[in-house]
CSV table of C-alpha atoms in Angstrom, one decimal:
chain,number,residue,atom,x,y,z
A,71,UNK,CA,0.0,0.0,0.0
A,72,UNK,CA,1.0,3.4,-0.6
A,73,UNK,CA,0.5,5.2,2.7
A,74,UNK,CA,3.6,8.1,1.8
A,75,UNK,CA,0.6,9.7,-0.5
A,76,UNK,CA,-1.8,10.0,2.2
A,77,UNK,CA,0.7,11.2,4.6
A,78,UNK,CA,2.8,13.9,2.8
A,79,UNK,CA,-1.6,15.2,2.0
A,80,UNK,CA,-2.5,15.3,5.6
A,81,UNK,CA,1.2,16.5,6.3
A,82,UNK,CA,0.7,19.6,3.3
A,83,UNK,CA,-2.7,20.2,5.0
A,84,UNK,CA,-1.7,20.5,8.9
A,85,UNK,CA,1.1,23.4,7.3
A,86,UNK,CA,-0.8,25.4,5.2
A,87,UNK,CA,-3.3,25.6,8.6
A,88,UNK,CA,-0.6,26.3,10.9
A,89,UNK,CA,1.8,28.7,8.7
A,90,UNK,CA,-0.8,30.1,6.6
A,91,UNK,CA,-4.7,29.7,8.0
A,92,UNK,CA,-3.7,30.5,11.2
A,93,UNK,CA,-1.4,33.3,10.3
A,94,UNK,CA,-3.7,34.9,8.3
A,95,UNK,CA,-6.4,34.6,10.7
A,96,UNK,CA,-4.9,36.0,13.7
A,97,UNK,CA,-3.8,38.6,11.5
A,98,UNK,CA,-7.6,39.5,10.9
A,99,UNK,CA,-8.5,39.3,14.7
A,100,UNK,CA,-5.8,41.7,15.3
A,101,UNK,CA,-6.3,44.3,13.1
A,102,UNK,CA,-10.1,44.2,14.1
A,103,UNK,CA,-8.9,44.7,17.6
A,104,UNK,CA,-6.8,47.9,16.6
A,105,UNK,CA,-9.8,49.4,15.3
A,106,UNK,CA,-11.4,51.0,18.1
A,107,UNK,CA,-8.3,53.5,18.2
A,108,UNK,CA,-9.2,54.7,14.9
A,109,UNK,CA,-8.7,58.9,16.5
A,110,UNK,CA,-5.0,60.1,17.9
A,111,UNK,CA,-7.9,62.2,20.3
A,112,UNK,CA,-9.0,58.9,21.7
A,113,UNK,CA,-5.8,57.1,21.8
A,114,UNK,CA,-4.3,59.7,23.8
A,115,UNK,CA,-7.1,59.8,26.2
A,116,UNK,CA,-6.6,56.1,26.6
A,117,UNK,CA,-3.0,56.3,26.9
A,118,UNK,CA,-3.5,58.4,29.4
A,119,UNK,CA,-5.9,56.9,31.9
A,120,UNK,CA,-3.3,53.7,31.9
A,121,UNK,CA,0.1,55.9,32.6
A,122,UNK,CA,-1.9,56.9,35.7
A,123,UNK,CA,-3.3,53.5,36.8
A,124,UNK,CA,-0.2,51.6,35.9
A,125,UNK,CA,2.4,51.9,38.3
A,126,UNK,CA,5.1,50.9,35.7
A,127,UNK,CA,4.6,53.5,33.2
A,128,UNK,CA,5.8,57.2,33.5
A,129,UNK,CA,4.8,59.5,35.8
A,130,UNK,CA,3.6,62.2,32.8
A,131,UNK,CA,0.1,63.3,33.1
A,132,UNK,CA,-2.6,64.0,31.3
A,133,UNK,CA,-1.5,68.1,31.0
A,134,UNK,CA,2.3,67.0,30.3
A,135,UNK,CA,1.3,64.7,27.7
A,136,UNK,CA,-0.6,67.0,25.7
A,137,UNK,CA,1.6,69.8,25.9
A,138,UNK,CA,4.5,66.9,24.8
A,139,UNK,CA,2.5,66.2,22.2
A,140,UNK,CA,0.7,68.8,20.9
A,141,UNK,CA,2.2,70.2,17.3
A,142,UNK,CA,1.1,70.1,13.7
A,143,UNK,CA,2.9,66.8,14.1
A,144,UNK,CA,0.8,63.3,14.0
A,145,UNK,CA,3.3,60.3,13.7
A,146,UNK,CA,6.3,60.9,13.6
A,147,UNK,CA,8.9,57.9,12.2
A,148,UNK,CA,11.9,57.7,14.4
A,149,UNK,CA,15.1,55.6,14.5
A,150,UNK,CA,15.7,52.1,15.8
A,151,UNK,CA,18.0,53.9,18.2
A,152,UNK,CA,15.5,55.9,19.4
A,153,UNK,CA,13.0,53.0,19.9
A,154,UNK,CA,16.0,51.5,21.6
A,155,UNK,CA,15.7,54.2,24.5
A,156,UNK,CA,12.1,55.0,24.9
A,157,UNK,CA,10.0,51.7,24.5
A,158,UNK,CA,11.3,49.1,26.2
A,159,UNK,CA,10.1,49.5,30.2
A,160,UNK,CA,6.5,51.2,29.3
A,161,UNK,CA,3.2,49.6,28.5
A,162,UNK,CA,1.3,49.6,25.4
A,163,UNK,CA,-2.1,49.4,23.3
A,164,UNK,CA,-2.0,47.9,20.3
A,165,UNK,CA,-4.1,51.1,17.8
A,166,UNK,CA,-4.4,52.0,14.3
A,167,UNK,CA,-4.3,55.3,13.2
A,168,UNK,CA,-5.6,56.8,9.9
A,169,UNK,CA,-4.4,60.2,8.7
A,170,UNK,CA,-2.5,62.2,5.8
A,171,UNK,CA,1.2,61.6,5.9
A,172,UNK,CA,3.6,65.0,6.3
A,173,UNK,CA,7.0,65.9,6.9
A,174,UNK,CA,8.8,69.3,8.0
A,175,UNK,CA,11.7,68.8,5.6
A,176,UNK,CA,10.3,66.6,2.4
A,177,UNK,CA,12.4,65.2,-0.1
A,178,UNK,CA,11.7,66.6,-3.6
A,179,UNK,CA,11.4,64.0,-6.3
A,180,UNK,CA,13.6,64.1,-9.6
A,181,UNK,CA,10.7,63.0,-11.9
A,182,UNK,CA,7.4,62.9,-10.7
A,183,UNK,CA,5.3,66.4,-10.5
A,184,UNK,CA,1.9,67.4,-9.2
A,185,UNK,CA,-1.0,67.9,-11.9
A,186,UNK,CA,-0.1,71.7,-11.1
A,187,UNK,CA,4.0,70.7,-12.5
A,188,UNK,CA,5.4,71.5,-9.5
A,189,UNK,CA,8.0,68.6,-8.3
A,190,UNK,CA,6.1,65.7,-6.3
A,191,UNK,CA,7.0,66.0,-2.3
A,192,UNK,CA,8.0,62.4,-0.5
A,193,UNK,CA,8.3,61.6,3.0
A,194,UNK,CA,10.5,58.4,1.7
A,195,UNK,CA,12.2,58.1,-1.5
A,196,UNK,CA,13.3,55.2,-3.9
A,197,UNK,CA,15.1,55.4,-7.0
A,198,UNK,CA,15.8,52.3,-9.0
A,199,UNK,CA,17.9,52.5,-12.2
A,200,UNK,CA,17.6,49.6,-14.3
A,201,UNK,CA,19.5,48.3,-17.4
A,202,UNK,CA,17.2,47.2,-20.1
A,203,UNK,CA,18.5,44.7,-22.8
A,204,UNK,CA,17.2,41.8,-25.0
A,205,UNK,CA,18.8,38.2,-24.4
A,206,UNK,CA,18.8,35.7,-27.2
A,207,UNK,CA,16.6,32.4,-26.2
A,208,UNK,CA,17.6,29.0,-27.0
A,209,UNK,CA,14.3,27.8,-25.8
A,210,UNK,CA,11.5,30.1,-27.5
A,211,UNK,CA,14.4,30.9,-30.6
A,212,UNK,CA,13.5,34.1,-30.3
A,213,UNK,CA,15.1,38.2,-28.0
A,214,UNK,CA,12.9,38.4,-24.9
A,215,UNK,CA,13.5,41.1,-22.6
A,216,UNK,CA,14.9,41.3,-19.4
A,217,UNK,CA,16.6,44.2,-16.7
A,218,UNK,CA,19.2,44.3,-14.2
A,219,UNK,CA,19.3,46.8,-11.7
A,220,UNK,CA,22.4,49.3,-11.9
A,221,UNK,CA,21.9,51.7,-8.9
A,222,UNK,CA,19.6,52.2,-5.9
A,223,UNK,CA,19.1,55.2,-3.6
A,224,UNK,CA,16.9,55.6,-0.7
A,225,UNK,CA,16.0,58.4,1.1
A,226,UNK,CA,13.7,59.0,4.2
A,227,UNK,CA,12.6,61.9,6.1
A,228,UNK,CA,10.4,62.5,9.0
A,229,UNK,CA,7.1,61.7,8.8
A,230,UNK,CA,4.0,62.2,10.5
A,231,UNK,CA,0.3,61.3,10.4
A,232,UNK,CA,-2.5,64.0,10.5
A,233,UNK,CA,-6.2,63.3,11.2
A,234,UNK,CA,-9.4,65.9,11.4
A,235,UNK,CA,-9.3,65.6,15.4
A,236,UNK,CA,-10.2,68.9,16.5
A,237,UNK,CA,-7.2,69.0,18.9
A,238,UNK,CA,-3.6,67.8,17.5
A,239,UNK,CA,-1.3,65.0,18.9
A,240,UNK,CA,1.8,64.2,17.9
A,241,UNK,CA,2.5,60.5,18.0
A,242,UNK,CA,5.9,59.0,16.5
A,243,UNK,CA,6.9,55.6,15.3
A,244,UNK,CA,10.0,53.8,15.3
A,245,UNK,CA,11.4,52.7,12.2
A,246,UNK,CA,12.5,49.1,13.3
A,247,UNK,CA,10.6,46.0,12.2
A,248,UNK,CA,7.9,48.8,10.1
A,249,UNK,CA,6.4,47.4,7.1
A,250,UNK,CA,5.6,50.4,4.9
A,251,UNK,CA,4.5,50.6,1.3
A,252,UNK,CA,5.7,53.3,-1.7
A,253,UNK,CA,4.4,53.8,-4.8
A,254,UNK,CA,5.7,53.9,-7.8
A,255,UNK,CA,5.0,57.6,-9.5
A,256,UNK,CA,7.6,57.7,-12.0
A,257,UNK,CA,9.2,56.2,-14.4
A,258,UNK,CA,11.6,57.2,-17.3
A,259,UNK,CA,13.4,55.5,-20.0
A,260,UNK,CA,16.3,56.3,-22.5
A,261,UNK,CA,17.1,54.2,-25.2
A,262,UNK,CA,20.5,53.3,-26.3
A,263,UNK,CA,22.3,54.9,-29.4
A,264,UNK,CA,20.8,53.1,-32.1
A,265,UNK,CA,23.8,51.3,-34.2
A,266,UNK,CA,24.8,50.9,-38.0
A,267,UNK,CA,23.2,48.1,-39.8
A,268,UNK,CA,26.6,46.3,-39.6
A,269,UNK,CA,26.9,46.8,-35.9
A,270,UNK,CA,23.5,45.4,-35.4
A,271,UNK,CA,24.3,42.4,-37.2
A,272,UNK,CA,27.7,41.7,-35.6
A,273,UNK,CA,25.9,42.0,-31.9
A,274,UNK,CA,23.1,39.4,-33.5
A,275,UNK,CA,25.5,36.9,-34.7
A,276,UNK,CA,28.3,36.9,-32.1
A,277,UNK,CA,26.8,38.0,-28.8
A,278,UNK,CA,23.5,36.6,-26.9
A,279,UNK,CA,22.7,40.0,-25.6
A,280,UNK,CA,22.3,43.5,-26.5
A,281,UNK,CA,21.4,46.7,-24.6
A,282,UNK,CA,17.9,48.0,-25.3
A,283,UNK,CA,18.0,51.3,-23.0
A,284,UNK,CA,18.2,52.7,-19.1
A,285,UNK,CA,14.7,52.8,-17.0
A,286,UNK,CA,14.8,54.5,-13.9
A,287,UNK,CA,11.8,54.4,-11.4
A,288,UNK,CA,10.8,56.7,-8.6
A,289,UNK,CA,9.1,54.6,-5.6
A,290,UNK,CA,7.6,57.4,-2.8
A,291,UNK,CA,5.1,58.1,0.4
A,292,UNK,CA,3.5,61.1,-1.1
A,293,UNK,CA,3.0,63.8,1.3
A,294,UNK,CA,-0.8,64.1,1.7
A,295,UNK,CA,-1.4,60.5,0.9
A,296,UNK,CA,-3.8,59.2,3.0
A,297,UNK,CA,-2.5,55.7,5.5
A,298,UNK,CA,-2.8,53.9,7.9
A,299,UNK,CA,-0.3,53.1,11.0
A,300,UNK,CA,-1.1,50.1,13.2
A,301,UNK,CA,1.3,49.1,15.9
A,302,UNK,CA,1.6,49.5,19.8
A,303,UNK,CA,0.7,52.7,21.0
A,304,UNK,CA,2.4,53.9,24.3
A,305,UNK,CA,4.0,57.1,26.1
A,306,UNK,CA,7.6,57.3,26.7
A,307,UNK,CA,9.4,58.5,29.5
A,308,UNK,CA,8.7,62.5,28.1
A,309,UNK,CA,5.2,61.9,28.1
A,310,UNK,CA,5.2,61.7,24.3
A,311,UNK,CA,3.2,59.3,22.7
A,312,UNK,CA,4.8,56.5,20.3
A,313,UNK,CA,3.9,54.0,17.9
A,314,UNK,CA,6.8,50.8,18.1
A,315,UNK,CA,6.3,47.2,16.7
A,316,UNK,CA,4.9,45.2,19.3
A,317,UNK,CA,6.0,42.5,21.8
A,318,UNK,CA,4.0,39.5,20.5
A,319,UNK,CA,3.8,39.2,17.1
A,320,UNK,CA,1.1,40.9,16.0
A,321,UNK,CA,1.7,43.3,12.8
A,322,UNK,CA,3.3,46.7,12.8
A,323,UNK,CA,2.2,48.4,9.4
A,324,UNK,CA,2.3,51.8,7.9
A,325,UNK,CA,-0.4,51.2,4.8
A,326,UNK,CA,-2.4,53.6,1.8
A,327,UNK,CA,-5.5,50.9,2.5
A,328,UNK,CA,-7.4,51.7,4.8
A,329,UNK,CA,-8.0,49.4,8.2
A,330,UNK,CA,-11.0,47.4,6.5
A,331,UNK,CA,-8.9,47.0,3.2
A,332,UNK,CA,-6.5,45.2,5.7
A,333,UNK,CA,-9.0,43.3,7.5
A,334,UNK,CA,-11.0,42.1,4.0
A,335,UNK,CA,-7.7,41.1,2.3
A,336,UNK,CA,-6.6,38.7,5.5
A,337,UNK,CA,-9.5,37.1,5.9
A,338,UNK,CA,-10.0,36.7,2.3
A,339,UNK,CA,-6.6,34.8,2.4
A,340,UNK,CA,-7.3,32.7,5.4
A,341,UNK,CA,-10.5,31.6,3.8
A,342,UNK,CA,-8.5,30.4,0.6
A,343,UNK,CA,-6.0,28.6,3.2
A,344,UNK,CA,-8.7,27.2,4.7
A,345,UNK,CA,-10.1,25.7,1.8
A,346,UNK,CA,-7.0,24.2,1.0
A,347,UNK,CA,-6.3,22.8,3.9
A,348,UNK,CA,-9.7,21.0,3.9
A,349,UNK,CA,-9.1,19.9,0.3
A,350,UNK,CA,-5.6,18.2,1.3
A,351,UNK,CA,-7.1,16.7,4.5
A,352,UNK,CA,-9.8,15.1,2.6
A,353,UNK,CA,-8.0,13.9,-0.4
A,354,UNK,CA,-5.9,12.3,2.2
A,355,UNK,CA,-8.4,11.0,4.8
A,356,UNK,CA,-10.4,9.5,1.4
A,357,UNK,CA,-7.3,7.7,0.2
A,358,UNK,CA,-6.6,6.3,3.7
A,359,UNK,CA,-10.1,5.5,3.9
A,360,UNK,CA,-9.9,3.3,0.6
A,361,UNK,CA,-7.0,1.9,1.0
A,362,UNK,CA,-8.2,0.5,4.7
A,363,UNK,CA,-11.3,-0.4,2.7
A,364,UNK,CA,-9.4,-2.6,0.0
A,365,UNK,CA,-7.0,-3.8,2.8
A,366,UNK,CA,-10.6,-5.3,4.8
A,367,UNK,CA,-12.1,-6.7,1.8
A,368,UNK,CA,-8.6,-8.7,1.3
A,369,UNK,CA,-8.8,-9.8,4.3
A,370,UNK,CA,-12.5,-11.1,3.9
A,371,UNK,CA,-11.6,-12.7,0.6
A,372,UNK,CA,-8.7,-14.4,2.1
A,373,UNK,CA,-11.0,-15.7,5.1
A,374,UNK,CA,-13.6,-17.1,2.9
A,375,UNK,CA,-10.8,-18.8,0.9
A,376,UNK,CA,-10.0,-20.5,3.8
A,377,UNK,CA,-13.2,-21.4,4.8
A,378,UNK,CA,-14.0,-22.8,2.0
A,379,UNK,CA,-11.0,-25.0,1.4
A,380,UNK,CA,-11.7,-26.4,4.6
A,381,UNK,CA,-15.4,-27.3,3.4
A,382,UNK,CA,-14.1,-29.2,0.4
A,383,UNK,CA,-13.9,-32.8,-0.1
A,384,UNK,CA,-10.6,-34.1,0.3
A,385,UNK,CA,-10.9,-36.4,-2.6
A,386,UNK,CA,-12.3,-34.7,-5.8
A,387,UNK,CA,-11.9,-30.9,-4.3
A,388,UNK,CA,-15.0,-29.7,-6.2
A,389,UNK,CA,-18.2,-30.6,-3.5
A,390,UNK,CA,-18.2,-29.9,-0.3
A,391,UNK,CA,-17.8,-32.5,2.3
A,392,UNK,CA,-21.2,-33.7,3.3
A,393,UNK,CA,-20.8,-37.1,4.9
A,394,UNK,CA,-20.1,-37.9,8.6
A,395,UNK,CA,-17.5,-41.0,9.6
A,396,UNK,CA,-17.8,-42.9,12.5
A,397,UNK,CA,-16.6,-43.1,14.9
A,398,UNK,CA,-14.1,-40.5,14.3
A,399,UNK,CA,-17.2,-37.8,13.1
A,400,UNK,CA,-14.9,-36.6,10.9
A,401,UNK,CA,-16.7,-34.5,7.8
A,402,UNK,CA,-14.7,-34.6,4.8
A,403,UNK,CA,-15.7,-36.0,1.9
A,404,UNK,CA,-18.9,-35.4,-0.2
A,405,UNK,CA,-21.5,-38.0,-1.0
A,406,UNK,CA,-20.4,-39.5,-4.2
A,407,UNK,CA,-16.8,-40.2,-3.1
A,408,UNK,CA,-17.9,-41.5,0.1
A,409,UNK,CA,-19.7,-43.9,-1.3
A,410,UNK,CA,-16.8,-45.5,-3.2
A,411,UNK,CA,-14.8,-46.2,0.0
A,412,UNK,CA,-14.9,-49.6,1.1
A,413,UNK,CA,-13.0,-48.7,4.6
């Protein structure tokens, strides 16, 4: 029987439940739990009433906090450094906050502009330059084209979050363990010198490659883009609050969707592991079941066998012994043989 079939199935199945159903699932449960700190208003307010009942936070209160806090400033992206010295002995809610991302000193883009042609502003910065050629395939006999990235520059500033709450918070987040996304708003290329026909056919015949052009790519997070931070909210020892990745490992994002986006998307993905999961555990489970099932019926077969070998007649092995001798009262011969037996 082939049981490693079966196995590696219900084997599959018990990992995409652990490292993806599960994963994806939790991931959904926390993010619903962030929600209710949807306003940096309400999140201080909270943050607030548990530095004074908590013995272990900071001393701050509720006025030193908001004068701490209180700027154009709402979420401010620090260094791991920093982290390092302020979030490590003080306790935390896990929040999301939505808002419109700014900075005090942006970076100023080299390609992208505004619809009114003035130079795109970025709180972070990409630029990828990439080498564009065509490479000769054995496979498909025909150029397909490829890239290879040349250079890469990244730039960040600070950046903070601003929402419509009447009164302003400042609220900063470290940079460590932050999973942040960029979007691409640019992109140029350049294509190479065009050659002489002779050149052109040289390159064809003798090399597998040939340069097409230069592609470069501007990544960002726009200034007055609209995200989301979720993390673990908490005020340092200068009564200013914070946003770091937190303890356990629940997710620490800086996102354009919004909370619900998040929240749709993960358990949209659980729901496919899920389904995969049951599919492998029942393909599995049904070919153990059959096999078990063939493996019983063998054994039936193989019973009745016996059986009925031992209800033959020992002479002709066709009838089945029918005739009882005395005074041994031993059964096994039929009838017709029986009768031809003179002792």
């Amino acid at each position: 029987m082939i049981w490693w079939l079966p196995a590696g199935l219900i084997t599959s199945g018990l990992i995409v439940f652990k490292y993806g159903f599960h994963q994806q699932y939790t991931r959904a449960e926390d993010l619903k739990s962030a929600q209710q700190f949807t306003s940096i208003s309400h999140l201080i307010q909270t943050l607030t009433e548990l530095s004074k009942s908590s013995p272990t936070t900071t001393a701050a209160t509720e006025e030193h906090v908001k004068q701490a806090t209180r700027s154009i400033l709402k979420a401010i992206i620090y260094s791991q450094t920093q982290q390092q010295q302020s979030s490590k002995k003080v306790e935390g809610i896990y929040a999301c906050v939505c808002g419109e991302v700014r900075s005090p000193s942006p970076i100023m883009c080299d390609l992208a502009r505004t619809s009114d042609g003035d130079f795109l502003l970025a709180s972070q910065y990409i630029k990828k330059v990439y080498r564009v050629y065509e490479e000769w395939s054995r496979l498909t006999v025909r150029w397909l084209f490829k890239s290879q990235i040349l250079t890469s520059e990244s730039k960040d500033a600070p950046t903070y979050i601003s929402d419509s709450s009447s009164t302003i918070y400042g609220i900063k987040m470290c940079r460590d363990k932050l999973k942040q996304s960029v979007l691409k708003v640019a992109e140029k290329f350049e294509a190479t010198p065009s050659k002489s026909v002779y050149k052109e056919f040289v390159d064809k015949l003798f090399s597998y490659t040939k340069d097409v052009g230069i592609k470069t790519e501007e990544m960002v997070m726009p200034v007055g883009a609209r995200v989301t931070a979720i993390g673990e909210a908490f005020i340092d020892a200068d009564g200013v609050v914070c946003f770091r990745s937190p303890s356990d490992s629940r997710p620490y994002i800086l996102d354009f969707a919004k909370i619900q986006d998040l929240i749709r998307e993960s358990e949209k993905t659980a729901k496919i592991y899920w389904w995969i999961t049951v599919v492998l555990l029942g393909i599995g489970a049904s070919i153990i079941a059959y096999q078990g099932f063939q493996m019983w019926r063998e054994y039936v077969e193989r019973n009745k066998q016996a059986y009925m070998l031992e209800r033959k007649c020992v002479v002709c092995w066709t009838k089945e012994s029918s005739v009882v001798f005395e005074p041994c009262h031993h059964v096994c011969s039929c009838s017709s043989c029986s009768s031809q037996m003179t002792t």
